[in-house]
Short mmCIF file of C-alpha atoms in Angstrom, two decimals:
data_model
loop_
_atom_site.label_atom_id
_atom_site.label_comp_id
_atom_site.label_asym_id
_atom_site.label_seq_id
_atom_site.Cartn_x
_atom_site.Cartn_y
_atom_site.Cartn_z
CA MET A 133 2.66 -35.60 -7.09
CA ILE A 134 0.22 -33.13 -9.04
CA HIS A 135 -2.27 -31.72 -6.77
CA PRO A 136 -5.59 -31.31 -8.44
CA TRP A 137 -4.79 -27.21 -8.51
CA LEU A 138 -1.73 -27.52 -10.25
CA ALA A 139 -2.75 -29.32 -13.70
CA GLY A 140 -3.09 -26.52 -15.52
CA THR A 141 0.21 -25.58 -14.54
CA TRP A 142 1.38 -28.72 -14.77
CA GLN A 143 -0.01 -29.04 -18.45
CA ARG A 144 1.70 -25.54 -19.55
CA LEU A 145 4.81 -26.82 -18.34
CA LEU A 146 4.60 -29.69 -20.51
CA ALA A 147 3.67 -27.86 -23.24
CA LEU A 148 7.03 -25.97 -23.51
CA GLY A 149 8.59 -29.28 -24.63
CA GLU A 150 12.18 -28.62 -25.54
CA ARG A 151 11.71 -24.91 -24.86
CA LEU A 152 11.61 -25.28 -21.24
CA PRO A 153 13.84 -22.53 -19.87
CA HIS A 154 16.92 -23.48 -18.16
CA ALA A 155 15.77 -22.11 -14.86
CA LEU A 156 12.48 -21.82 -13.70
CA LEU A 157 10.85 -19.69 -10.44
CA PHE A 158 8.17 -21.59 -8.54
CA VAL A 159 6.46 -18.82 -6.13
CA GLY A 160 3.82 -18.73 -3.66
CA PRO A 161 2.66 -19.21 -0.36
CA PRO A 162 3.90 -22.03 1.64
CA GLY A 163 1.52 -25.09 1.74
CA LEU A 164 0.74 -24.93 -2.40
CA GLY A 165 2.64 -27.69 -3.25
CA LYS A 166 5.56 -25.55 -4.89
CA ARG A 167 8.00 -28.55 -4.10
CA ASP A 168 5.80 -31.31 -5.20
CA LEU A 169 5.50 -29.87 -8.69
CA ALA A 170 9.34 -29.36 -8.80
CA GLU A 171 10.01 -32.87 -7.95
CA ALA A 172 7.21 -34.24 -10.58
CA LEU A 173 8.85 -31.84 -12.94
CA ALA A 174 12.71 -33.49 -12.28
CA ALA A 175 11.15 -37.13 -12.53
CA ARG A 176 9.29 -36.00 -15.65
CA LEU A 177 12.85 -34.93 -17.06
CA LEU A 178 14.90 -37.70 -15.58
CA CYS A 179 12.68 -40.34 -16.61
CA GLN A 180 13.59 -42.48 -20.11
CA ALA A 181 9.78 -43.56 -20.51
CA PRO A 182 7.50 -41.01 -19.20
CA ARG A 183 3.65 -41.97 -19.37
CA ALA A 184 0.88 -40.36 -21.59
CA ASP A 185 0.25 -37.62 -18.95
CA GLY A 186 3.67 -36.53 -18.81
CA THR A 187 4.49 -37.99 -15.50
CA ALA A 188 7.32 -40.13 -14.81
CA CYS A 189 6.92 -43.81 -15.56
CA GLY A 190 8.49 -45.03 -12.33
CA GLY A 191 9.99 -48.26 -13.45
CA CYS A 192 12.97 -47.69 -15.54
CA THR A 193 16.50 -46.69 -14.53
CA GLY A 194 16.16 -43.11 -14.24
CA CYS A 195 13.35 -43.47 -12.00
CA ALA A 196 14.51 -46.25 -9.97
CA LEU A 197 17.93 -44.31 -9.20
CA ARG A 198 15.66 -41.24 -8.52
CA LEU A 199 13.18 -43.23 -6.22
CA SER A 200 16.22 -44.63 -4.42
CA GLY A 201 17.70 -41.14 -3.81
CA ASN A 202 20.53 -42.11 -5.69
CA HIS A 203 19.96 -40.49 -8.94
CA PRO A 204 23.33 -38.62 -10.31
CA ASP A 205 21.81 -35.98 -12.17
CA LEU A 206 19.27 -34.89 -9.71
CA MET A 207 20.72 -32.44 -7.20
CA ARG A 208 18.86 -31.02 -4.00
CA VAL A 209 19.86 -27.81 -2.52
CA GLU A 210 18.22 -26.73 0.91
CA PRO A 211 19.18 -25.50 4.24
CA ALA A 212 22.05 -27.47 5.71
CA ASP A 213 19.92 -27.94 8.57
CA ALA A 214 17.11 -29.69 7.00
CA SER A 215 19.25 -31.87 4.21
CA ALA A 216 22.38 -32.61 6.08
CA ASP A 217 22.87 -35.84 8.26
CA GLU A 218 23.82 -35.89 12.08
CA GLU A 219 27.52 -35.15 11.01
CA THR A 220 27.11 -31.83 9.09
CA GLU A 221 29.32 -29.77 11.00
CA PRO A 222 27.61 -26.92 13.10
CA ASP A 223 28.54 -23.46 13.61
CA ALA A 224 30.70 -21.63 16.51
CA LYS A 225 28.01 -21.97 18.69
CA GLY A 226 27.11 -25.45 18.03
CA ARG A 227 23.76 -24.71 15.77
CA LYS A 228 23.49 -26.39 12.31
CA SER A 229 22.95 -23.32 9.54
CA SER A 230 19.33 -22.90 8.51
CA GLN A 231 20.52 -21.18 5.11
CA ILE A 232 21.54 -22.44 2.04
CA LEU A 233 25.46 -22.26 2.42
CA ILE A 234 27.90 -21.41 -0.38
CA ASP A 235 29.87 -24.63 -0.36
CA GLN A 236 26.99 -26.26 -1.17
CA ILE A 237 26.16 -24.24 -4.51
CA ARG A 238 29.98 -24.77 -5.05
CA GLU A 239 29.21 -28.54 -5.19
CA VAL A 240 26.56 -28.26 -7.73
CA GLN A 241 28.94 -26.02 -10.02
CA GLU A 242 31.71 -28.54 -9.55
CA ALA A 243 29.14 -31.39 -10.17
CA LEU A 244 27.73 -29.87 -13.33
CA THR A 245 31.48 -29.40 -15.09
CA VAL A 246 31.12 -33.36 -15.82
CA THR A 247 28.48 -34.78 -18.20
CA GLY A 248 25.14 -36.35 -17.34
CA HIS A 249 25.54 -39.80 -16.20
CA GLN A 250 22.61 -41.01 -17.24
CA SER A 251 21.25 -38.88 -20.06
CA ALA A 252 21.57 -35.28 -21.20
CA ARG A 253 19.26 -33.85 -18.42
CA ARG A 254 20.55 -32.83 -14.81
CA VAL A 255 18.54 -30.94 -12.78
CA VAL A 256 18.92 -28.98 -9.33
CA ILE A 257 16.05 -28.00 -7.04
CA VAL A 258 16.72 -25.43 -4.84
CA ASP A 259 14.49 -25.11 -2.12
CA PRO A 260 13.72 -22.48 -0.35
CA ALA A 261 15.60 -20.10 -2.52
CA GLU A 262 15.45 -17.32 0.00
CA ALA A 263 17.28 -18.99 2.46
CA MET A 264 20.43 -17.97 0.27
CA ASN A 265 22.31 -15.26 1.96
CA ALA A 266 23.99 -12.58 -0.56
CA PHE A 267 27.17 -14.63 -1.12
CA THR A 268 25.54 -17.33 -1.93
CA ALA A 269 23.02 -15.90 -4.13
CA ASN A 270 26.11 -14.83 -6.11
CA ALA A 271 27.64 -18.26 -6.90
CA LEU A 272 23.98 -19.16 -8.04
CA LEU A 273 23.73 -16.18 -10.13
CA LYS A 274 27.08 -17.50 -12.12
CA LEU A 275 25.05 -20.66 -12.89
CA LEU A 276 22.00 -18.80 -14.04
CA GLU A 277 24.33 -16.48 -16.06
CA GLU A 278 26.02 -19.71 -17.87
CA PRO A 279 23.95 -22.74 -17.60
CA PRO A 280 25.59 -25.76 -18.71
CA ALA A 281 24.01 -27.40 -21.32
CA GLY A 282 21.05 -29.69 -20.55
CA CYS A 283 20.86 -28.36 -17.32
CA VAL A 284 17.48 -26.95 -15.30
CA LEU A 285 17.74 -25.01 -12.41
CA ILE A 286 14.07 -25.04 -10.32
CA LEU A 287 13.72 -22.50 -7.52
CA VAL A 288 11.17 -22.80 -5.31
CA SER A 289 10.56 -19.62 -3.08
CA SER A 290 7.84 -18.28 -0.86
CA ALA A 291 9.29 -15.35 -0.44
CA PRO A 292 10.84 -14.15 -3.90
CA ARG A 293 11.09 -10.69 -3.06
CA ARG A 294 14.00 -11.69 -0.74
CA LEU A 295 15.74 -13.07 -3.95
CA LEU A 296 18.42 -10.87 -5.42
CA PRO A 297 16.55 -9.04 -8.64
CA THR A 298 19.26 -10.61 -10.90
CA ILE A 299 18.52 -13.77 -9.61
CA ARG A 300 14.58 -13.29 -10.29
CA SER A 301 15.09 -11.79 -13.82
CA ARG A 302 17.22 -15.01 -15.52
CA CYS A 303 14.15 -17.41 -13.94
CA GLN A 304 11.23 -17.85 -15.68
CA GLN A 305 8.63 -17.00 -12.78
CA TRP A 306 5.65 -19.49 -12.65
CA ALA A 307 2.99 -17.94 -9.98
CA PHE A 308 0.85 -20.44 -7.47
CA ALA A 309 -2.67 -19.16 -6.99
CA ARG A 310 -4.85 -20.94 -3.99
CA PRO A 311 -6.97 -23.84 -5.05
CA SER A 312 -10.64 -22.66 -5.82
CA PRO A 313 -13.37 -23.53 -2.91
CA GLU A 314 -14.53 -26.51 -5.03
CA MET A 315 -11.51 -28.03 -5.21
CA LEU A 316 -10.62 -27.51 -1.26
CA ALA A 317 -14.42 -29.24 -0.48
CA ALA A 318 -12.92 -32.14 -2.15
CA ARG A 319 -9.71 -32.32 -0.02
CA ARG A 320 -12.08 -32.88 2.84
CA VAL A 321 -9.70 -30.80 4.95
CA ASP A 322 -10.58 -29.37 8.68
CA ALA A 323 -12.75 -26.10 7.78
CA ALA A 324 -10.72 -24.37 10.78
CA LEU A 325 -7.32 -25.35 10.00
CA LEU A 326 -7.96 -24.32 6.35
CA ALA A 327 -9.06 -21.11 7.12
CA VAL A 328 -6.37 -20.34 9.63
CA THR A 329 -3.79 -21.30 7.37
CA GLY A 330 -5.23 -19.22 4.91
CA GLY A 331 -6.76 -21.45 2.39
CA LEU A 332 -3.66 -23.58 1.80
CA PRO A 333 -4.52 -27.30 1.80
CA LEU A 334 -1.29 -28.60 2.04
CA ALA A 335 -0.26 -26.36 5.30
CA ALA A 336 -4.00 -27.06 6.82
CA GLU A 337 -3.37 -31.33 6.55
CA ARG A 338 0.31 -30.86 7.87
CA LEU A 339 -1.19 -29.01 10.56
CA ALA A 340 -3.78 -31.43 11.49
CA GLU A 341 -1.22 -34.81 11.30
CA GLN A 342 0.52 -32.62 14.04
CA GLY A 343 -2.52 -32.05 16.01
CA GLY A 344 -3.21 -28.64 15.46
CA ALA A 345 -6.98 -28.76 15.69
CA GLU A 346 -6.16 -29.11 19.31
CA SER A 347 -3.88 -26.49 19.55
CA LEU A 348 -5.80 -24.27 17.70
CA ALA A 349 -8.82 -25.08 20.08
CA ARG A 350 -7.16 -24.09 22.93
CA PHE A 351 -5.49 -20.80 21.80
CA VAL A 352 -9.01 -19.62 20.71
CA ARG A 353 -10.60 -20.89 24.40
CA ASP A 354 -7.63 -18.94 25.90
CA LEU A 355 -8.22 -15.79 24.04
CA SER A 356 -11.77 -15.51 24.08
CA ARG A 357 -11.15 -15.07 28.39
CA LEU A 358 -9.78 -11.61 27.35
CA PRO A 359 -9.91 -8.82 28.29
CA GLY A 360 -11.63 -10.11 30.98
CA ALA A 361 -8.59 -12.57 32.69
CA ASP A 362 -5.02 -11.71 33.38
CA PRO A 363 -2.88 -11.05 30.14
CA LEU A 364 0.06 -11.78 32.40
CA ALA A 365 -0.86 -15.28 33.95
CA LEU A 366 -1.98 -16.25 30.38
CA ALA A 367 1.58 -15.52 29.14
CA GLY A 368 3.01 -17.62 31.71
CA GLN A 369 0.27 -20.35 31.09
CA TRP A 370 1.31 -19.81 27.16
CA GLU A 371 4.93 -20.06 27.87
CA SER A 372 4.53 -23.32 29.93
CA TRP A 373 2.75 -24.53 26.94
CA LEU A 374 5.02 -23.76 24.47
CA LYS A 375 7.97 -25.77 27.00
CA SER A 376 5.92 -28.71 26.82
CA LYS A 377 6.73 -32.05 25.54
CA GLU A 378 3.03 -32.17 24.04
CA ALA A 379 3.71 -28.63 21.99
CA ALA A 380 6.87 -29.98 20.68
CA ALA A 381 5.69 -33.00 19.56
CA SER A 382 2.95 -30.87 18.13
CA GLY A 383 5.19 -28.61 16.10
CA MET A 384 3.54 -25.91 18.39
CA ASP A 385 6.36 -23.15 19.04
CA VAL A 386 6.52 -19.24 19.77
CA VAL A 387 6.51 -18.87 16.20
CA ARG A 388 3.13 -20.38 15.30
CA LEU A 389 1.51 -18.80 18.66
CA THR A 390 2.53 -15.64 17.12
CA ASP A 391 1.50 -15.73 13.86
CA TRP A 392 -1.83 -17.22 14.98
CA MET A 393 -1.96 -13.96 17.09
CA GLN A 394 -1.55 -11.89 13.83
CA ARG A 395 -3.75 -13.57 11.86
CA TRP A 396 -6.80 -13.05 14.85
CA VAL A 397 -5.69 -9.40 15.15
CA SER A 398 -5.81 -9.26 11.01
CA ASP A 399 -9.65 -10.66 11.39
CA LEU A 400 -10.23 -8.04 14.36
CA ALA A 401 -8.62 -5.06 11.99
CA ALA A 402 -10.62 -6.27 8.83
CA LEU A 403 -14.43 -6.72 11.18
CA ALA A 404 -13.66 -3.06 12.73
CA LEU A 405 -13.43 -1.83 9.02
CA GLY A 406 -16.68 -3.59 8.28
CA GLY A 407 -15.18 -6.20 6.28
CA ARG A 408 -15.19 -10.45 7.56
CA PRO A 409 -13.12 -12.39 9.16
CA ARG A 410 -10.59 -14.48 7.00
CA PHE A 411 -8.56 -16.62 9.18
CA PHE A 412 -11.21 -17.48 12.21
CA PRO A 413 -14.57 -17.26 10.86
CA GLY A 414 -15.99 -19.83 13.21
CA GLN A 415 -15.52 -16.84 15.72
CA ALA A 416 -17.03 -14.03 14.02
CA GLU A 417 -19.42 -12.80 16.77
CA LEU A 418 -16.91 -12.93 19.37
CA LEU A 419 -14.72 -10.92 17.16
CA GLY A 420 -17.21 -8.60 15.92
CA ARG A 421 -17.99 -7.58 19.66
CA LEU A 422 -14.38 -7.10 20.28
CA ALA A 423 -13.74 -5.03 17.08
CA GLY A 424 -16.68 -2.51 18.08
CA ARG A 425 -14.27 -2.09 21.70
CA ALA A 426 -11.50 -1.67 20.19
CA GLY A 427 -12.17 0.56 17.04
CA ILE A 428 -10.32 1.02 13.53
CA ALA A 429 -7.35 2.87 14.92
CA ALA A 430 -6.63 0.72 17.71
CA ALA A 431 -7.01 -2.59 15.54
CA SER A 432 -4.81 -1.54 12.91
CA SER A 433 -2.08 -0.30 15.55
CA CYS A 434 -2.34 -3.44 16.90
CA TYR A 435 -2.06 -5.36 13.68
CA ASN A 436 1.09 -3.23 12.71
CA GLU A 437 2.72 -3.86 16.41
CA PHE A 438 2.21 -7.39 15.80
CA ALA A 439 3.73 -7.83 12.40
CA ARG A 440 6.66 -6.45 14.35
CA ILE A 441 6.86 -9.23 17.11
CA ARG A 442 6.38 -11.81 14.44
CA ARG A 443 9.64 -10.42 12.51
CA VAL A 444 11.68 -11.59 15.72
CA ALA A 445 9.52 -14.21 17.21
CA GLN A 446 12.09 -16.83 16.04
CA HIS A 447 14.59 -16.08 18.38
CA PRO A 448 13.24 -13.90 21.00
CA LEU A 449 15.88 -12.37 23.58
CA ASN A 450 12.82 -13.47 26.08
CA MET A 451 10.12 -15.65 25.45
CA ARG A 452 8.15 -14.75 28.62
CA LEU A 453 8.25 -11.33 28.01
CA MET A 454 7.78 -10.98 24.33
CA LEU A 455 4.32 -12.98 25.27
CA GLU A 456 3.53 -10.38 28.29
CA ASP A 457 4.22 -7.74 25.91
CA MET A 458 1.83 -9.06 23.15
CA LEU A 459 -1.25 -10.08 25.30
CA LEU A 460 -0.90 -6.73 27.09
CA ARG A 461 -1.06 -4.59 24.26
CA TYR A 462 -3.95 -7.33 22.71
CA ALA A 463 -5.66 -7.24 26.09
CA ARG A 464 -5.76 -3.20 26.25
CA VAL A 465 -6.85 -2.97 22.76
CA VAL A 466 -9.99 -4.83 23.23
CA SER A 467 -11.05 -3.59 26.54
CA GLY A 468 -11.15 -0.20 24.34
CA ALA A 469 -8.15 1.39 26.34
CA GLY A 470 -6.28 1.45 23.23
CA SER A 471 -8.76 3.21 21.36
#
């Protein structure tokens, strides 16, 4: 699928023709359609009769194999817990890996030692590329240094700085920018969800499908009670919320919650500095009042502390204590006690 804001990028890729490099690195924040464009390019390269606009025809043998998920010349490499089925072997603690494993790269290397089945073209999509550890990345580096003939590797990354510099240097980088306000207006995405995701339409649409509007409304409603309410009581309520079936069904977890907290405080700091809110424009008046109490130094310090908390939110040692710490810090700042 070629999203409207990626049409220019698509045309530039097509214009390369036979000059298309053997390794591409698509970079940009999640929710812009990087993977969709990678899949569209793979489909184009493996199609036997592309359409006039350069997209795959959808009807040839190559397209039929790809659409059925059985194209032998298209390999997708993603974290084992996302790509493997229930028979994937767990680690010593019974968990499936959230990383791309070195064995996955070795399987690709072995598959590429034989000639392409349907054509001279073979395509490998690695997404997200930053999920590779050092050993896996070094194994991929060998492929990038000595690519098999006719092979195109497409790496997709939302955090390219986490990749080895040697990997980045061997790929042609394509940066994906956020769509213009005019393009966003045509999508008719919920304005609040679009704002909280930083103007990323696909991320906002996924959030809407998961019932994110209700979760966001509760988040804003709960925070608007501070500093008057008890932050420890709110931490307990949030812990129960995050452990509920409703939260699990909507994808609401501690990572998303801490991410929203960091963005809320980012807007608080922006207003304290005389700027405008980016993620919660609908709460500009409330945030403006809170910013006046907090002051620049306290709001900026709180943002830095929340950035630290966000880094460990994926695996908190104690969720309740983490929530209490976060809300106590915030309550102190917006009450003026942290100034």
